[in-house]
Amino acid sequence: MSVSTRTGFFQRAYGIVRQIPAGRVATYGQIAAMLGEPRKARFVGFAMHSSPGVAGGVPCHRVVFKDGALAPGFAFGGPEAQRALLEDEGVGFLPDGRVDMHAFQWEA
DNA sequence: GATCTGACTCATG
DNA sequence: ACATGAGCCAGAT
């Protein structure tokens, strides 16, 4: 039984998020789809909450809503901090305060 | 081990 | 355009 066989859905989610290059963002549903389970989009978010953090190799700040919006109130210190991190990586934001998915959504 | 909950998303009112 | 409901299923209590 390899680690992947474990229930560790979270662990697999981390694996996907870890592959998101800097200056790119992915949606929860997109990551879930990469796991082969597009219905578990919620758990991808949960995994981020429980994630070891950027220092742990999980740039959860690169994971956003399908709309390009950020998690309100649950992002590390607030969506503003998340936005700051993304902008620092070169991600552009729309006047609406959302990520420009049209230009920065990550494609495997 | 049943119940509740939830960083989502889609459909409907 | 915004609010609410429902579906999804694994983790926490």
mmCIF file with all atom_site columns, C-alpha atoms (C1' of nucleotides) in Angstrom:
data_model
loop_
_atom_site.group_PDB
_atom_site.id
_atom_site.type_symbol
_atom_site.label_atom_id
_atom_site.label_alt_id
_atom_site.label_comp_id
_atom_site.label_asym_id
_atom_site.label_entity_id
_atom_site.label_seq_id
_atom_site.pdbx_PDB_ins_code
_atom_site.Cartn_x
_atom_site.Cartn_y
_atom_site.Cartn_z
_atom_site.occupancy
_atom_site.B_iso_or_equiv
_atom_site.pdbx_formal_charge
_atom_site.auth_seq_id
_atom_site.auth_comp_id
_atom_site.auth_asym_id
_atom_site.auth_atom_id
_atom_site.pdbx_PDB_model_num
ATOM 1   C CA    . MET A 1 1   ? 0.000   0.000  0.000   1.00 0.00 ? 1   MET A CA    1
ATOM 2   C CA    . SER A 1 2   ? 1.646   3.081  -1.145  1.00 0.00 ? 2   SER A CA    1
ATOM 3   C CA    . VAL A 1 3   ? 0.930   6.417  0.381   1.00 0.00 ? 3   VAL A CA    1
ATOM 4   C CA    . SER A 1 4   ? -1.302  7.298  -2.534  1.00 0.00 ? 4   SER A CA    1
ATOM 5   C CA    . THR A 1 5   ? -3.592  4.425  -1.770  1.00 0.00 ? 5   THR A CA    1
ATOM 6   C CA    . ARG A 1 6   ? -4.275  5.958  1.584   1.00 0.00 ? 6   ARG A CA    1
ATOM 7   C CA    . THR A 1 7   ? -7.408  7.890  2.102   1.00 0.00 ? 7   THR A CA    1
ATOM 8   C CA    . GLY A 1 8   ? -5.153  10.881 2.163   1.00 0.00 ? 8   GLY A CA    1
ATOM 9   C CA    . PHE A 1 9   ? -7.218  12.818 -0.252  1.00 0.00 ? 9   PHE A CA    1
ATOM 10  C CA    . PHE A 1 10  ? -5.658  15.840 1.336   1.00 0.00 ? 10  PHE A CA    1
ATOM 11  C CA    . GLN A 1 11  ? -2.218  14.518 0.605   1.00 0.00 ? 11  GLN A CA    1
ATOM 12  C CA    . ARG A 1 12  ? -3.081  14.142 -3.043  1.00 0.00 ? 12  ARG A CA    1
ATOM 13  C CA    . ALA A 1 13  ? -4.582  17.598 -3.163  1.00 0.00 ? 13  ALA A CA    1
ATOM 14  C CA    . TYR A 1 14  ? -1.338  18.960 -1.812  1.00 0.00 ? 14  TYR A CA    1
ATOM 15  C CA    . GLY A 1 15  ? 0.496   17.150 -4.569  1.00 0.00 ? 15  GLY A CA    1
ATOM 16  C CA    . ILE A 1 16  ? -1.539  18.976 -7.190  1.00 0.00 ? 16  ILE A CA    1
ATOM 17  C CA    . VAL A 1 17  ? -1.354  22.364 -5.543  1.00 0.00 ? 17  VAL A CA    1
ATOM 18  C CA    . ARG A 1 18  ? 2.386   21.938 -5.171  1.00 0.00 ? 18  ARG A CA    1
ATOM 19  C CA    . GLN A 1 19  ? 2.595   21.770 -8.959  1.00 0.00 ? 19  GLN A CA    1
ATOM 20  C CA    . ILE A 1 20  ? 1.006   25.150 -9.441  1.00 0.00 ? 20  ILE A CA    1
ATOM 21  C CA    . PRO A 1 21  ? 3.752   27.396 -10.802 1.00 0.00 ? 21  PRO A CA    1
ATOM 22  C CA    . ALA A 1 22  ? 4.289   30.834 -9.336  1.00 0.00 ? 22  ALA A CA    1
ATOM 23  C CA    . GLY A 1 23  ? 2.295   33.534 -11.052 1.00 0.00 ? 23  GLY A CA    1
ATOM 24  C CA    . ARG A 1 24  ? -0.531  31.077 -11.732 1.00 0.00 ? 24  ARG A CA    1
ATOM 25  C CA    . VAL A 1 25  ? -3.725  30.223 -9.898  1.00 0.00 ? 25  VAL A CA    1
ATOM 26  C CA    . ALA A 1 26  ? -6.044  27.231 -9.915  1.00 0.00 ? 26  ALA A CA    1
ATOM 27  C CA    . THR A 1 27  ? -9.609  26.745 -8.783  1.00 0.00 ? 27  THR A CA    1
ATOM 28  C CA    . TYR A 1 28  ? -10.777 24.275 -6.172  1.00 0.00 ? 28  TYR A CA    1
ATOM 29  C CA    . GLY A 1 29  ? -12.900 22.493 -8.726  1.00 0.00 ? 29  GLY A CA    1
ATOM 30  C CA    . GLN A 1 30  ? -10.012 22.336 -11.138 1.00 0.00 ? 30  GLN A CA    1
ATOM 31  C CA    . ILE A 1 31  ? -7.748  20.680 -8.596  1.00 0.00 ? 31  ILE A CA    1
ATOM 32  C CA    . ALA A 1 32  ? -10.521 18.294 -7.635  1.00 0.00 ? 32  ALA A CA    1
ATOM 33  C CA    . ALA A 1 33  ? -10.916 17.429 -11.302 1.00 0.00 ? 33  ALA A CA    1
ATOM 34  C CA    . MET A 1 34  ? -7.199  16.679 -11.512 1.00 0.00 ? 34  MET A CA    1
ATOM 35  C CA    . LEU A 1 35  ? -7.673  14.274 -8.646  1.00 0.00 ? 35  LEU A CA    1
ATOM 36  C CA    . GLY A 1 36  ? -10.369 12.626 -10.707 1.00 0.00 ? 36  GLY A CA    1
ATOM 37  C CA    . GLU A 1 37  ? -13.156 13.748 -8.381  1.00 0.00 ? 37  GLU A CA    1
ATOM 38  C CA    . PRO A 1 38  ? -14.633 17.067 -9.449  1.00 0.00 ? 38  PRO A CA    1
ATOM 39  C CA    . ARG A 1 39  ? -17.317 16.696 -6.801  1.00 0.00 ? 39  ARG A CA    1
ATOM 40  C CA    . LYS A 1 40  ? -14.853 17.029 -3.986  1.00 0.00 ? 40  LYS A CA    1
ATOM 41  C CA    . ALA A 1 41  ? -14.073 20.657 -4.678  1.00 0.00 ? 41  ALA A CA    1
ATOM 42  C CA    . ARG A 1 42  ? -15.053 21.444 -1.099  1.00 0.00 ? 42  ARG A CA    1
ATOM 43  C CA    . PHE A 1 43  ? -12.496 19.098 0.311   1.00 0.00 ? 43  PHE A CA    1
ATOM 44  C CA    . VAL A 1 44  ? -9.802  20.685 -1.729  1.00 0.00 ? 44  VAL A CA    1
ATOM 45  C CA    . GLY A 1 45  ? -10.567 23.824 0.226   1.00 0.00 ? 45  GLY A CA    1
ATOM 46  C CA    . PHE A 1 46  ? -10.564 21.804 3.419   1.00 0.00 ? 46  PHE A CA    1
ATOM 47  C CA    . ALA A 1 47  ? -7.229  20.361 2.496   1.00 0.00 ? 47  ALA A CA    1
ATOM 48  C CA    . MET A 1 48  ? -5.870  23.867 2.118   1.00 0.00 ? 48  MET A CA    1
ATOM 49  C CA    . HIS A 1 49  ? -7.155  24.791 5.532   1.00 0.00 ? 49  HIS A CA    1
ATOM 50  C CA    . SER A 1 50  ? -5.391  21.776 6.945   1.00 0.00 ? 50  SER A CA    1
ATOM 51  C CA    . SER A 1 51  ? -2.418  22.207 4.656   1.00 0.00 ? 51  SER A CA    1
ATOM 52  C CA    . PRO A 1 52  ? 1.098   22.585 6.090   1.00 0.00 ? 52  PRO A CA    1
ATOM 53  C CA    . GLY A 1 53  ? 1.236   25.992 4.439   1.00 0.00 ? 53  GLY A CA    1
ATOM 54  C CA    . VAL A 1 54  ? 3.445   27.511 1.790   1.00 0.00 ? 54  VAL A CA    1
ATOM 55  C CA    . ALA A 1 55  ? 6.490   26.573 3.832   1.00 0.00 ? 55  ALA A CA    1
ATOM 56  C CA    . GLY A 1 56  ? 5.242   23.004 3.652   1.00 0.00 ? 56  GLY A CA    1
ATOM 57  C CA    . GLY A 1 57  ? 5.207   23.154 -0.127  1.00 0.00 ? 57  GLY A CA    1
ATOM 58  C CA    . VAL A 1 58  ? 1.518   23.864 -0.488  1.00 0.00 ? 58  VAL A CA    1
ATOM 59  C CA    . PRO A 1 59  ? 0.923   27.315 -1.957  1.00 0.00 ? 59  PRO A CA    1
ATOM 60  C CA    . CYS A 1 60  ? -2.716  27.353 -0.966  1.00 0.00 ? 60  CYS A CA    1
ATOM 61  C CA    . HIS A 1 61  ? -2.792  31.058 -1.773  1.00 0.00 ? 61  HIS A CA    1
ATOM 62  C CA    . ARG A 1 62  ? -2.701  30.072 -5.454  1.00 0.00 ? 62  ARG A CA    1
ATOM 63  C CA    . VAL A 1 63  ? -6.008  28.292 -5.052  1.00 0.00 ? 63  VAL A CA    1
ATOM 64  C CA    . VAL A 1 64  ? -9.023  30.504 -5.620  1.00 0.00 ? 64  VAL A CA    1
ATOM 65  C CA    . PHE A 1 65  ? -12.726 30.332 -6.388  1.00 0.00 ? 65  PHE A CA    1
ATOM 66  C CA    . LYS A 1 66  ? -13.859 29.513 -9.867  1.00 0.00 ? 66  LYS A CA    1
ATOM 67  C CA    . ASP A 1 67  ? -14.715 33.179 -10.128 1.00 0.00 ? 67  ASP A CA    1
ATOM 68  C CA    . GLY A 1 68  ? -11.174 34.122 -9.272  1.00 0.00 ? 68  GLY A CA    1
ATOM 69  C CA    . ALA A 1 69  ? -12.246 35.428 -5.878  1.00 0.00 ? 69  ALA A CA    1
ATOM 70  C CA    . LEU A 1 70  ? -10.447 34.504 -2.674  1.00 0.00 ? 70  LEU A CA    1
ATOM 71  C CA    . ALA A 1 71  ? -11.702 32.794 0.437   1.00 0.00 ? 71  ALA A CA    1
ATOM 72  C CA    . PRO A 1 72  ? -13.277 35.509 2.574   1.00 0.00 ? 72  PRO A CA    1
ATOM 73  C CA    . GLY A 1 73  ? -12.267 35.393 6.185   1.00 0.00 ? 73  GLY A CA    1
ATOM 74  C CA    . PHE A 1 74  ? -10.489 32.059 6.040   1.00 0.00 ? 74  PHE A CA    1
ATOM 75  C CA    . ALA A 1 75  ? -7.467  32.982 4.024   1.00 0.00 ? 75  ALA A CA    1
ATOM 76  C CA    . PHE A 1 76  ? -4.328  33.361 6.106   1.00 0.00 ? 76  PHE A CA    1
ATOM 77  C CA    . GLY A 1 77  ? -4.972  36.709 7.689   1.00 0.00 ? 77  GLY A CA    1
ATOM 78  C CA    . GLY A 1 78  ? -7.490  37.798 5.091   1.00 0.00 ? 78  GLY A CA    1
ATOM 79  C CA    . PRO A 1 79  ? -7.906  37.827 1.325   1.00 0.00 ? 79  PRO A CA    1
ATOM 80  C CA    . GLU A 1 80  ? -5.778  40.933 1.197   1.00 0.00 ? 80  GLU A CA    1
ATOM 81  C CA    . ALA A 1 81  ? -2.762  38.964 2.341   1.00 0.00 ? 81  ALA A CA    1
ATOM 82  C CA    . GLN A 1 82  ? -3.513  36.338 -0.283  1.00 0.00 ? 82  GLN A CA    1
ATOM 83  C CA    . ARG A 1 83  ? -3.847  38.971 -2.947  1.00 0.00 ? 83  ARG A CA    1
ATOM 84  C CA    . ALA A 1 84  ? -0.530  40.487 -1.879  1.00 0.00 ? 84  ALA A CA    1
ATOM 85  C CA    . LEU A 1 85  ? 1.186   37.126 -2.256  1.00 0.00 ? 85  LEU A CA    1
ATOM 86  C CA    . LEU A 1 86  ? -0.305  36.540 -5.671  1.00 0.00 ? 86  LEU A CA    1
ATOM 87  C CA    . GLU A 1 87  ? 0.564   40.002 -6.893  1.00 0.00 ? 87  GLU A CA    1
ATOM 88  C CA    . ASP A 1 88  ? 4.080   39.437 -5.656  1.00 0.00 ? 88  ASP A CA    1
ATOM 89  C CA    . GLU A 1 89  ? 4.240   36.376 -7.890  1.00 0.00 ? 89  GLU A CA    1
ATOM 90  C CA    . GLY A 1 90  ? 3.049   38.353 -10.866 1.00 0.00 ? 90  GLY A CA    1
ATOM 91  C CA    . VAL A 1 91  ? -0.621  37.478 -10.842 1.00 0.00 ? 91  VAL A CA    1
ATOM 92  C CA    . GLY A 1 92  ? -2.786  40.283 -12.136 1.00 0.00 ? 92  GLY A CA    1
ATOM 93  C CA    . PHE A 1 93  ? -6.046  41.292 -10.528 1.00 0.00 ? 93  PHE A CA    1
ATOM 94  C CA    . LEU A 1 94  ? -9.200  42.691 -12.049 1.00 0.00 ? 94  LEU A CA    1
ATOM 95  C CA    . PRO A 1 95  ? -10.841 45.920 -10.889 1.00 0.00 ? 95  PRO A CA    1
ATOM 96  C CA    . ASP A 1 96  ? -13.425 43.671 -9.275  1.00 0.00 ? 96  ASP A CA    1
ATOM 97  C CA    . GLY A 1 97  ? -10.766 42.493 -6.836  1.00 0.00 ? 97  GLY A CA    1
ATOM 98  C CA    . ARG A 1 98  ? -10.652 39.059 -8.401  1.00 0.00 ? 98  ARG A CA    1
ATOM 99  C CA    . VAL A 1 99  ? -7.825  37.235 -10.084 1.00 0.00 ? 99  VAL A CA    1
ATOM 100 C CA    . ASP A 1 100 ? -7.763  37.556 -13.846 1.00 0.00 ? 100 ASP A CA    1
ATOM 101 C CA    . MET A 1 101 ? -8.525  33.898 -14.454 1.00 0.00 ? 101 MET A CA    1
ATOM 102 C CA    . HIS A 1 102 ? -8.714  34.580 -18.157 1.00 0.00 ? 102 HIS A CA    1
ATOM 103 C CA    . ALA A 1 103 ? -4.975  35.181 -18.118 1.00 0.00 ? 103 ALA A CA    1
ATOM 104 C CA    . PHE A 1 104 ? -3.613  33.505 -14.984 1.00 0.00 ? 104 PHE A CA    1
ATOM 105 C CA    . GLN A 1 105 ? -5.572  30.316 -14.490 1.00 0.00 ? 105 GLN A CA    1
ATOM 106 C CA    . TRP A 1 106 ? -3.139  27.429 -14.348 1.00 0.00 ? 106 TRP A CA    1
ATOM 107 C CA    . GLU A 1 107 ? -3.315  24.750 -16.989 1.00 0.00 ? 107 GLU A CA    1
ATOM 108 C CA    . ALA A 1 108 ? -1.657  21.438 -16.270 1.00 0.00 ? 108 ALA A CA    1
ATOM 109 C "C1'" . DG  B 2 1   ? -20.058 4.578  14.826  1.00 0.00 ? 1   DG  B "C1'" 1
ATOM 110 C "C1'" . DA  B 2 2   ? -23.781 8.259  13.907  1.00 0.00 ? 2   DA  B "C1'" 1
ATOM 111 C "C1'" . DT  B 2 3   ? -24.093 13.177 13.262  1.00 0.00 ? 3   DT  B "C1'" 1
ATOM 112 C "C1'" . DC  B 2 4   ? -22.457 17.648 11.971  1.00 0.00 ? 4   DC  B "C1'" 1
ATOM 113 C "C1'" . DT  B 2 5   ? -19.763 20.416 9.408   1.00 0.00 ? 5   DT  B "C1'" 1
ATOM 114 C "C1'" . DG  B 2 6   ? -17.398 22.528 5.584   1.00 0.00 ? 6   DG  B "C1'" 1
ATOM 115 C "C1'" . DA  B 2 7   ? -11.283 27.607 1.652   1.00 0.00 ? 7   DA  B "C1'" 1
ATOM 116 C "C1'" . DC  B 2 8   ? -17.054 24.554 -3.448  1.00 0.00 ? 8   DC  B "C1'" 1
ATOM 117 C "C1'" . DT  B 2 9   ? -20.084 24.656 -7.201  1.00 0.00 ? 9   DT  B "C1'" 1
ATOM 118 C "C1'" . DC  B 2 10  ? -24.342 24.516 -9.734  1.00 0.00 ? 10  DC  B "C1'" 1
ATOM 119 C "C1'" . DA  B 2 11  ? -29.293 25.257 -10.051 1.00 0.00 ? 11  DA  B "C1'" 1
ATOM 120 C "C1'" . DT  B 2 12  ? -33.158 27.714 -8.894  1.00 0.00 ? 12  DT  B "C1'" 1
ATOM 121 C "C1'" . DG  B 2 13  ? -36.143 31.587 -6.714  1.00 0.00 ? 13  DG  B "C1'" 1
ATOM 122 C "C1'" . DA  C 3 1   ? -27.957 40.764 -9.510  1.00 0.00 ? 1   DA  C "C1'" 1
ATOM 123 C "C1'" . DC  C 3 2   ? -28.371 38.490 -5.085  1.00 0.00 ? 2   DC  C "C1'" 1
ATOM 124 C "C1'" . DA  C 3 3   ? -30.153 34.774 -1.808  1.00 0.00 ? 3   DA  C "C1'" 1
ATOM 125 C "C1'" . DT  C 3 4   ? -31.131 30.234 -0.898  1.00 0.00 ? 4   DT  C "C1'" 1
ATOM 126 C "C1'" . DG  C 3 5   ? -31.162 25.076 -1.626  1.00 0.00 ? 5   DG  C "C1'" 1
ATOM 127 C "C1'" . DA  C 3 6   ? -29.143 21.009 -2.740  1.00 0.00 ? 6   DA  C "C1'" 1
ATOM 128 C "C1'" . DG  C 3 7   ? -25.248 17.717 -3.736  1.00 0.00 ? 7   DG  C "C1'" 1
ATOM 129 C "C1'" . DC  C 3 8   ? -20.824 16.162 -2.863  1.00 0.00 ? 8   DC  C "C1'" 1
ATOM 130 C "C1'" . DC  C 3 9   ? -18.026 13.010 0.785   1.00 0.00 ? 9   DC  C "C1'" 1
ATOM 131 C "C1'" . DA  C 3 10  ? -14.144 12.844 4.072   1.00 0.00 ? 10  DA  C "C1'" 1
ATOM 132 C "C1'" . DG  C 3 11  ? -12.658 14.615 8.655   1.00 0.00 ? 11  DG  C "C1'" 1
ATOM 133 C "C1'" . DA  C 3 12  ? -13.724 15.983 13.514  1.00 0.00 ? 12  DA  C "C1'" 1
ATOM 134 C "C1'" . DT  C 3 13  ? -16.517 15.315 17.622  1.00 0.00 ? 13  DT  C "C1'" 1
#
